[in-house]
PDB file of C-alpha atoms in Angstrom:
ATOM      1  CA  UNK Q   1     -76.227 -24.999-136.595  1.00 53.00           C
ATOM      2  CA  UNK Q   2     -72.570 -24.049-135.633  1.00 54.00           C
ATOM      3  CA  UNK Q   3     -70.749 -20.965-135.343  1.00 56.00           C
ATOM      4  CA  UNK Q   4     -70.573 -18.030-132.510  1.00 48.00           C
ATOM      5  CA  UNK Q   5     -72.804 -18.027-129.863  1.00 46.00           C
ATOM      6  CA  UNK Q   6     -74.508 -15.103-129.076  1.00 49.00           C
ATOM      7  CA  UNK Q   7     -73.166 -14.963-125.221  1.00 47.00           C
ATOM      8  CA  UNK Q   8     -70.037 -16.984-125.106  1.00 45.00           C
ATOM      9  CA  UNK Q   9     -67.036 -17.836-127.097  1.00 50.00           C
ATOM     10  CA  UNK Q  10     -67.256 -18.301-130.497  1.00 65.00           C
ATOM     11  CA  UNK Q  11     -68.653 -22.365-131.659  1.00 77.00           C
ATOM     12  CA  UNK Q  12     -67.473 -24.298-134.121  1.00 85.00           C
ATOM     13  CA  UNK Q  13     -67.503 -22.099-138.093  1.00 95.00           C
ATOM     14  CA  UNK Q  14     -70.554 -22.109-140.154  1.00 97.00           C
ATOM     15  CA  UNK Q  15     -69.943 -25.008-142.973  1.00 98.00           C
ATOM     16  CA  UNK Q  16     -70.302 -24.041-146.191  1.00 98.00           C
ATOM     17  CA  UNK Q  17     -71.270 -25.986-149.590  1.00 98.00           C
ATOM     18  CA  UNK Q  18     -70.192 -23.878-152.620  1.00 98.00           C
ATOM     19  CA  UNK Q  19     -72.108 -24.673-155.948  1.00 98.00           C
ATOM     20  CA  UNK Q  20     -71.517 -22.611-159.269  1.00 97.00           C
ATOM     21  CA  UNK Q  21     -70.182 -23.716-162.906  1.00 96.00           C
ATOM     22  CA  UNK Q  22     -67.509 -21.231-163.294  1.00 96.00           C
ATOM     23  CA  UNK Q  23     -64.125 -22.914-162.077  1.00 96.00           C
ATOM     24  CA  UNK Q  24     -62.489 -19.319-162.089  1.00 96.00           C
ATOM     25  CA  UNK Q  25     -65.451 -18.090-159.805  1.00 95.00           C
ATOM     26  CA  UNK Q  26     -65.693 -20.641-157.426  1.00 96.00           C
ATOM     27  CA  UNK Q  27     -61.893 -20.523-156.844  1.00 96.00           C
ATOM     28  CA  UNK Q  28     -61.937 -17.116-155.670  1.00 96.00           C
ATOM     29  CA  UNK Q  29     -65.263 -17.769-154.152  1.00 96.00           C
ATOM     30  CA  UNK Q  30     -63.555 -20.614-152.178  1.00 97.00           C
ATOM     31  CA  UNK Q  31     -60.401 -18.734-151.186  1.00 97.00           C
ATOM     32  CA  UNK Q  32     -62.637 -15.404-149.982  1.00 97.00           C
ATOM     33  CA  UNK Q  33     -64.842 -17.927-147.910  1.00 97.00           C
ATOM     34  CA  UNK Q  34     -61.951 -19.969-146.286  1.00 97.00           C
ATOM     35  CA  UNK Q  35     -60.563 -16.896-144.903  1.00 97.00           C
ATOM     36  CA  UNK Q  36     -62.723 -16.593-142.685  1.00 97.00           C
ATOM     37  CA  UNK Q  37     -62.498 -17.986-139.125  1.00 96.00           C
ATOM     38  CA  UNK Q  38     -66.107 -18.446-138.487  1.00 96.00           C
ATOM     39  CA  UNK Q  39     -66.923 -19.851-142.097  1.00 97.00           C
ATOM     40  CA  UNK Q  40     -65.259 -23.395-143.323  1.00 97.00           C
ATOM     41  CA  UNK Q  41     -65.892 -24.500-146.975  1.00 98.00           C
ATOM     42  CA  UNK Q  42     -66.559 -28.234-146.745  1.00 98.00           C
ATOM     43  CA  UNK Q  43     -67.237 -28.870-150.405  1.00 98.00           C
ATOM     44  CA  UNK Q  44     -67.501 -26.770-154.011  1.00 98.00           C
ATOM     45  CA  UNK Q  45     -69.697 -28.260-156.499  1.00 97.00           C
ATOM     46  CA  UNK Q  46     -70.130 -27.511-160.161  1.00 97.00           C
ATOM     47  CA  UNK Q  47     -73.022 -28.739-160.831  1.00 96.00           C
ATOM     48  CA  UNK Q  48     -76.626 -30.116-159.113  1.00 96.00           C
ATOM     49  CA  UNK Q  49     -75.530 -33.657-158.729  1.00 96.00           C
ATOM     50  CA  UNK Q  50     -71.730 -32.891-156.932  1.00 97.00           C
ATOM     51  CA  UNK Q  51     -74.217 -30.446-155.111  1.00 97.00           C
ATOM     52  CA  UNK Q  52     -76.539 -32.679-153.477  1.00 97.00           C
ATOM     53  CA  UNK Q  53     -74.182 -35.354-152.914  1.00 97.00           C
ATOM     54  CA  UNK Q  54     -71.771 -33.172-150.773  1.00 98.00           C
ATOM     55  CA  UNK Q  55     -75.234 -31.410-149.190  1.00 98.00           C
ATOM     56  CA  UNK Q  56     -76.134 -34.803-148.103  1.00 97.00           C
ATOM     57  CA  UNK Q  57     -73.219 -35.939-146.643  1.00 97.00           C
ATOM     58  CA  UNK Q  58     -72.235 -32.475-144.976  1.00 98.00           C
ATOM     59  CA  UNK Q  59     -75.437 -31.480-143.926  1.00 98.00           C
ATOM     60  CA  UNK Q  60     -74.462 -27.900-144.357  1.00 98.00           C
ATOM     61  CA  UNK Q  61     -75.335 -24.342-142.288  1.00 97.00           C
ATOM     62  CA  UNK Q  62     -74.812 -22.836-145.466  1.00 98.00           C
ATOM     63  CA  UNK Q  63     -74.970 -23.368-149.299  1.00 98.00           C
ATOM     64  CA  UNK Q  64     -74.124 -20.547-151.556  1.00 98.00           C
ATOM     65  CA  UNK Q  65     -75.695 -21.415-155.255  1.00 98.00           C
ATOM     66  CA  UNK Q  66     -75.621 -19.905-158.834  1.00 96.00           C
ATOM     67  CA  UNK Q  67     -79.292 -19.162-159.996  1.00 95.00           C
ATOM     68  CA  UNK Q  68     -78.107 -20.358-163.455  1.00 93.00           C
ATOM     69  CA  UNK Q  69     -76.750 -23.300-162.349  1.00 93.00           C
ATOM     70  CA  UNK Q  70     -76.605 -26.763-164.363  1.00 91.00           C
ATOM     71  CA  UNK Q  71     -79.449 -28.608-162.760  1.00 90.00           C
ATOM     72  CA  UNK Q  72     -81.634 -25.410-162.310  1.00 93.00           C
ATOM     73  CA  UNK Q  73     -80.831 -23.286-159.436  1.00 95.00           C
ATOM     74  CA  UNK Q  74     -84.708 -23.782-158.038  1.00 96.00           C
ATOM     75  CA  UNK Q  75     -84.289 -27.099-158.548  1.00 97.00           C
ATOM     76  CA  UNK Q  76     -81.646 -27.810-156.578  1.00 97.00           C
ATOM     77  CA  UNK Q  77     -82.234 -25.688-154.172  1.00 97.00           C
ATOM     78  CA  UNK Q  78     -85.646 -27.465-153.936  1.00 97.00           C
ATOM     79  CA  UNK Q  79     -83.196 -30.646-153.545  1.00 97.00           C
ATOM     80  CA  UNK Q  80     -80.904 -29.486-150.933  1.00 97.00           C
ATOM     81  CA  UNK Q  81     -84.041 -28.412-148.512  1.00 96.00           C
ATOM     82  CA  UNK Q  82     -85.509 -31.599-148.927  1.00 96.00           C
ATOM     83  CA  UNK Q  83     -82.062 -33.326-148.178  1.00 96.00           C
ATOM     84  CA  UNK Q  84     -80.700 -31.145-145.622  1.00 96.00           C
ATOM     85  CA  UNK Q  85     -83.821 -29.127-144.198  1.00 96.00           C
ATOM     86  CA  UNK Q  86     -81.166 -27.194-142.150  1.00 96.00           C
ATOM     87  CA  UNK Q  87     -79.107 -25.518-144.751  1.00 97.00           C
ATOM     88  CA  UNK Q  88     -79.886 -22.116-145.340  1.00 98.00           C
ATOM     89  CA  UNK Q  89     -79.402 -21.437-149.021  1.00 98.00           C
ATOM     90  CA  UNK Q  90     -78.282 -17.780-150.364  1.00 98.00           C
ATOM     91  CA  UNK Q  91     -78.939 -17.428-153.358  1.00 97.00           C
ATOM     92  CA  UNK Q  92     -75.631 -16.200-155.775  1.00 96.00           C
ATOM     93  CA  UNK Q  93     -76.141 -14.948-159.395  1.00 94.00           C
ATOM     94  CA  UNK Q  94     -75.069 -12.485-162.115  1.00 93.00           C
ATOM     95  CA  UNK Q  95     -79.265 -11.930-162.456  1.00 91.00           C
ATOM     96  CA  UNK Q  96     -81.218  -9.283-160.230  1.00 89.00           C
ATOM     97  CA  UNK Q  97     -84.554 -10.019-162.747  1.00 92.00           C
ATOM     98  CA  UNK Q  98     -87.315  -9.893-160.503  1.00 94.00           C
ATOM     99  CA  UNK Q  99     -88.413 -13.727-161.717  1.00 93.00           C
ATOM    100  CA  UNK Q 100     -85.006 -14.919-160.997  1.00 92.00           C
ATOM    101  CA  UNK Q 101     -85.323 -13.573-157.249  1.00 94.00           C
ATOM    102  CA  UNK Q 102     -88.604 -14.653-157.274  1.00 95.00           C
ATOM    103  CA  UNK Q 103     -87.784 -18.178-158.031  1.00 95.00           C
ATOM    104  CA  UNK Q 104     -84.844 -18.484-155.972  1.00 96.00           C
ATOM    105  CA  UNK Q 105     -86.775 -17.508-153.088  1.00 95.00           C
ATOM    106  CA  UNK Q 106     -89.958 -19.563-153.280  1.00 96.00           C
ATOM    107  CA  UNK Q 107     -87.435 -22.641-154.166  1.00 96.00           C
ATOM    108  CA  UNK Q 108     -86.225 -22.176-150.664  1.00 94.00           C
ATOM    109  CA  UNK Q 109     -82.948 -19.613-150.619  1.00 96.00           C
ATOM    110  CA  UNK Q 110     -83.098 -17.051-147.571  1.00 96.00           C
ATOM    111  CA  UNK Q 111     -81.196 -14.541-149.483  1.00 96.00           C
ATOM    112  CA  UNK Q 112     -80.215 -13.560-152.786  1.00 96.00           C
ATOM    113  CA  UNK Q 113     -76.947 -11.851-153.310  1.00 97.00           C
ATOM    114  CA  UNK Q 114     -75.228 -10.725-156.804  1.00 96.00           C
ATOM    115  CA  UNK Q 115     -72.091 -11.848-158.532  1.00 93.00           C
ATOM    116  CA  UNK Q 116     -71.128  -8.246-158.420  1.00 92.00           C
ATOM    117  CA  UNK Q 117     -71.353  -7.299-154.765  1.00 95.00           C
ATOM    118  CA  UNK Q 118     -68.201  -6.655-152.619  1.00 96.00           C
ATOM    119  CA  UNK Q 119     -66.625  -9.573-151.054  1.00 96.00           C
ATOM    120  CA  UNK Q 120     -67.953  -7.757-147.582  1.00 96.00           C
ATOM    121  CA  UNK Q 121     -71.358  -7.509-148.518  1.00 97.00           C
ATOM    122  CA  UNK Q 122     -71.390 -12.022-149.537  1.00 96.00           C
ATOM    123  CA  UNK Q 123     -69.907 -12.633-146.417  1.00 97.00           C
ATOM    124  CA  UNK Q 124     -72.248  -9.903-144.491  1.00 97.00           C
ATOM    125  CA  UNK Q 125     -75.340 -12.053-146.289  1.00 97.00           C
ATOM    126  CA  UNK Q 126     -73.848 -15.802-145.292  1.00 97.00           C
ATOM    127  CA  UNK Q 127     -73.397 -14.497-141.638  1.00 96.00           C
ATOM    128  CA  UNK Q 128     -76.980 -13.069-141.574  1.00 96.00           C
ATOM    129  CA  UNK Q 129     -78.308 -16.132-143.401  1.00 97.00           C
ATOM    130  CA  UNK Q 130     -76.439 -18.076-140.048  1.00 94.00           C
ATOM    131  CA  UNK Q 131     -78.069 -16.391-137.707  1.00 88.00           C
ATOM    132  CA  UNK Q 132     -80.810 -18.389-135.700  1.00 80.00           C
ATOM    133  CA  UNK Q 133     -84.221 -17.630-137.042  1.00 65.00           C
TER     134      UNK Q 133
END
Protein backbone atom coordinates (compact mmCIF):
# COMPACT_ATOMS: atom_id res chain seq x y z
CA UNK A 1 0.00 0.00 0.00
CA UNK A 2 1.03 3.71 -0.62
CA UNK A 3 0.05 6.88 0.76
CA UNK A 4 0.94 8.87 4.21
CA UNK A 5 2.72 7.28 6.72
CA UNK A 6 1.54 7.43 9.99
CA UNK A 7 4.96 9.10 11.50
CA UNK A 8 6.70 10.73 8.63
CA UNK A 9 6.06 12.61 5.51
CA UNK A 10 3.41 11.78 3.48
CA UNK A 11 4.25 8.37 0.75
CA UNK A 12 3.42 8.09 -2.48
CA UNK A 13 -1.04 8.73 -3.08
CA UNK A 14 -3.35 5.89 -2.70
CA UNK A 15 -4.10 4.59 -6.50
CA UNK A 16 -7.36 4.40 -7.39
CA UNK A 17 -9.39 2.18 -10.07
CA UNK A 18 -12.79 3.82 -10.78
CA UNK A 19 -15.54 1.40 -12.17
CA UNK A 20 -19.26 2.57 -12.82
CA UNK A 21 -21.47 2.71 -16.19
CA UNK A 22 -22.55 6.21 -16.00
CA UNK A 23 -20.01 8.37 -18.16
CA UNK A 24 -21.54 11.60 -16.50
CA UNK A 25 -20.84 9.99 -12.98
CA UNK A 26 -17.59 8.75 -13.33
CA UNK A 27 -16.43 12.10 -14.80
CA UNK A 28 -17.20 13.96 -11.81
CA UNK A 29 -16.25 10.97 -9.82
CA UNK A 30 -12.80 11.19 -11.55
CA UNK A 31 -12.32 14.96 -11.27
CA UNK A 32 -13.46 14.91 -7.24
CA UNK A 33 -10.86 11.98 -6.79
CA UNK A 34 -7.90 13.58 -8.73
CA UNK A 35 -8.04 16.50 -6.56
CA UNK A 36 -6.77 15.08 -4.10
CA UNK A 37 -3.03 14.97 -3.26
CA UNK A 38 -2.97 11.75 -1.47
CA UNK A 39 -5.42 9.91 -3.97
CA UNK A 40 -4.31 9.35 -7.88
CA UNK A 41 -6.92 7.82 -10.29
CA UNK A 42 -4.94 5.36 -12.40
CA UNK A 43 -7.80 4.03 -14.47
CA UNK A 44 -11.95 4.46 -14.83
CA UNK A 45 -13.69 1.54 -16.11
CA UNK A 46 -17.22 1.12 -17.35
CA UNK A 47 -17.72 -2.04 -17.13
CA UNK A 48 -16.28 -5.61 -15.39
CA UNK A 49 -13.93 -6.46 -18.16
CA UNK A 50 -12.07 -2.62 -18.53
CA UNK A 51 -12.29 -3.26 -14.66
CA UNK A 52 -10.23 -6.19 -14.18
CA UNK A 53 -7.93 -5.50 -16.87
CA UNK A 54 -6.79 -2.08 -15.40
CA UNK A 55 -7.05 -3.93 -11.65
CA UNK A 56 -4.57 -6.31 -12.95
CA UNK A 57 -2.20 -4.25 -14.38
CA UNK A 58 -2.39 -1.44 -11.59
CA UNK A 59 -2.65 -3.52 -8.77
CA UNK A 60 -4.66 -0.90 -7.02
CA UNK A 61 -4.92 0.43 -3.04
CA UNK A 62 -8.25 1.27 -3.96
CA UNK A 63 -11.21 0.42 -6.31
CA UNK A 64 -14.38 2.32 -5.99
CA UNK A 65 -17.33 0.11 -7.80
CA UNK A 66 -21.09 0.53 -8.72
CA UNK A 67 -23.15 -2.35 -7.03
CA UNK A 68 -25.20 -2.36 -10.29
CA UNK A 69 -22.50 -2.59 -12.38
CA UNK A 70 -22.38 -4.48 -15.91
CA UNK A 71 -20.65 -7.66 -14.93
CA UNK A 72 -22.34 -7.82 -11.42
CA UNK A 73 -20.87 -5.71 -8.81
CA UNK A 74 -20.20 -9.09 -6.50
CA UNK A 75 -18.85 -10.50 -9.26
CA UNK A 76 -16.32 -8.39 -9.99
CA UNK A 77 -15.51 -7.52 -6.95
CA UNK A 78 -15.07 -11.30 -6.38
CA UNK A 79 -12.63 -10.81 -9.55
CA UNK A 80 -10.60 -7.96 -8.48
CA UNK A 81 -9.74 -9.79 -4.91
CA UNK A 82 -8.73 -12.73 -6.60
CA UNK A 83 -6.55 -10.60 -9.07
CA UNK A 84 -5.27 -8.02 -6.87
CA UNK A 85 -5.72 -9.47 -3.19
CA UNK A 86 -4.48 -5.98 -2.07
CA UNK A 87 -7.11 -3.67 -3.32
CA UNK A 88 -9.50 -2.65 -0.91
CA UNK A 89 -12.83 -2.32 -2.66
CA UNK A 90 -15.61 0.35 -1.41
CA UNK A 91 -18.43 -0.38 -2.45
CA UNK A 92 -20.43 2.78 -4.53
CA UNK A 93 -24.20 2.57 -5.36
CA UNK A 94 -27.53 4.43 -5.65
CA UNK A 95 -28.92 1.11 -3.39
CA UNK A 96 -28.79 1.07 0.58
CA UNK A 97 -31.17 -2.44 0.36
CA UNK A 98 -29.90 -4.46 3.00
CA UNK A 99 -29.16 -7.50 0.25
CA UNK A 100 -27.28 -5.14 -1.85
CA UNK A 101 -24.90 -4.27 1.24
CA UNK A 102 -25.01 -7.62 2.09
CA UNK A 103 -23.67 -8.82 -1.14
CA UNK A 104 -21.22 -6.24 -1.69
CA UNK A 105 -19.69 -7.04 1.48
CA UNK A 106 -19.42 -10.83 1.52
CA UNK A 107 -18.09 -10.37 -2.31
CA UNK A 108 -15.16 -8.69 -0.70
CA UNK A 109 -15.80 -4.58 -0.52
CA UNK A 110 -14.59 -3.04 2.95
CA UNK A 111 -17.11 -0.35 2.71
CA UNK A 112 -20.18 0.60 1.14
CA UNK A 113 -20.86 4.19 0.43
CA UNK A 114 -24.02 5.82 -1.51
CA UNK A 115 -24.28 7.70 -4.75
CA UNK A 116 -25.84 10.39 -2.69
CA UNK A 117 -23.32 11.11 0.04
CA UNK A 118 -21.24 14.37 0.08
CA UNK A 119 -18.13 14.39 -1.85
CA UNK A 120 -16.41 14.61 1.91
CA UNK A 121 -17.99 11.73 3.24
CA UNK A 122 -16.53 9.27 -0.39
CA UNK A 123 -13.32 10.58 0.14
CA UNK A 124 -13.57 10.22 4.19
CA UNK A 125 -14.57 6.27 3.27
CA UNK A 126 -11.52 5.73 0.49
CA UNK A 127 -9.05 7.21 3.13
CA UNK A 128 -10.43 4.91 5.90
CA UNK A 129 -10.64 1.99 3.47
CA UNK A 130 -6.48 2.98 3.01
CA UNK A 131 -5.70 2.73 6.22
CA UNK A 132 -3.54 -0.39 7.27
CA UNK A 133 -5.71 -3.05 8.74
Amino acid sequence: MTGATPDGPPGPPFSVILCDDNVLLLETLSEVVRAQPDLKVVGTARDGEQALRLAHRHLPDLVVLDVRFPGGGPTVARDIARCSPASRIVAFSAYDDTGSVEQMLSAGACAYVLKGASNRELLAALRRAAEPR
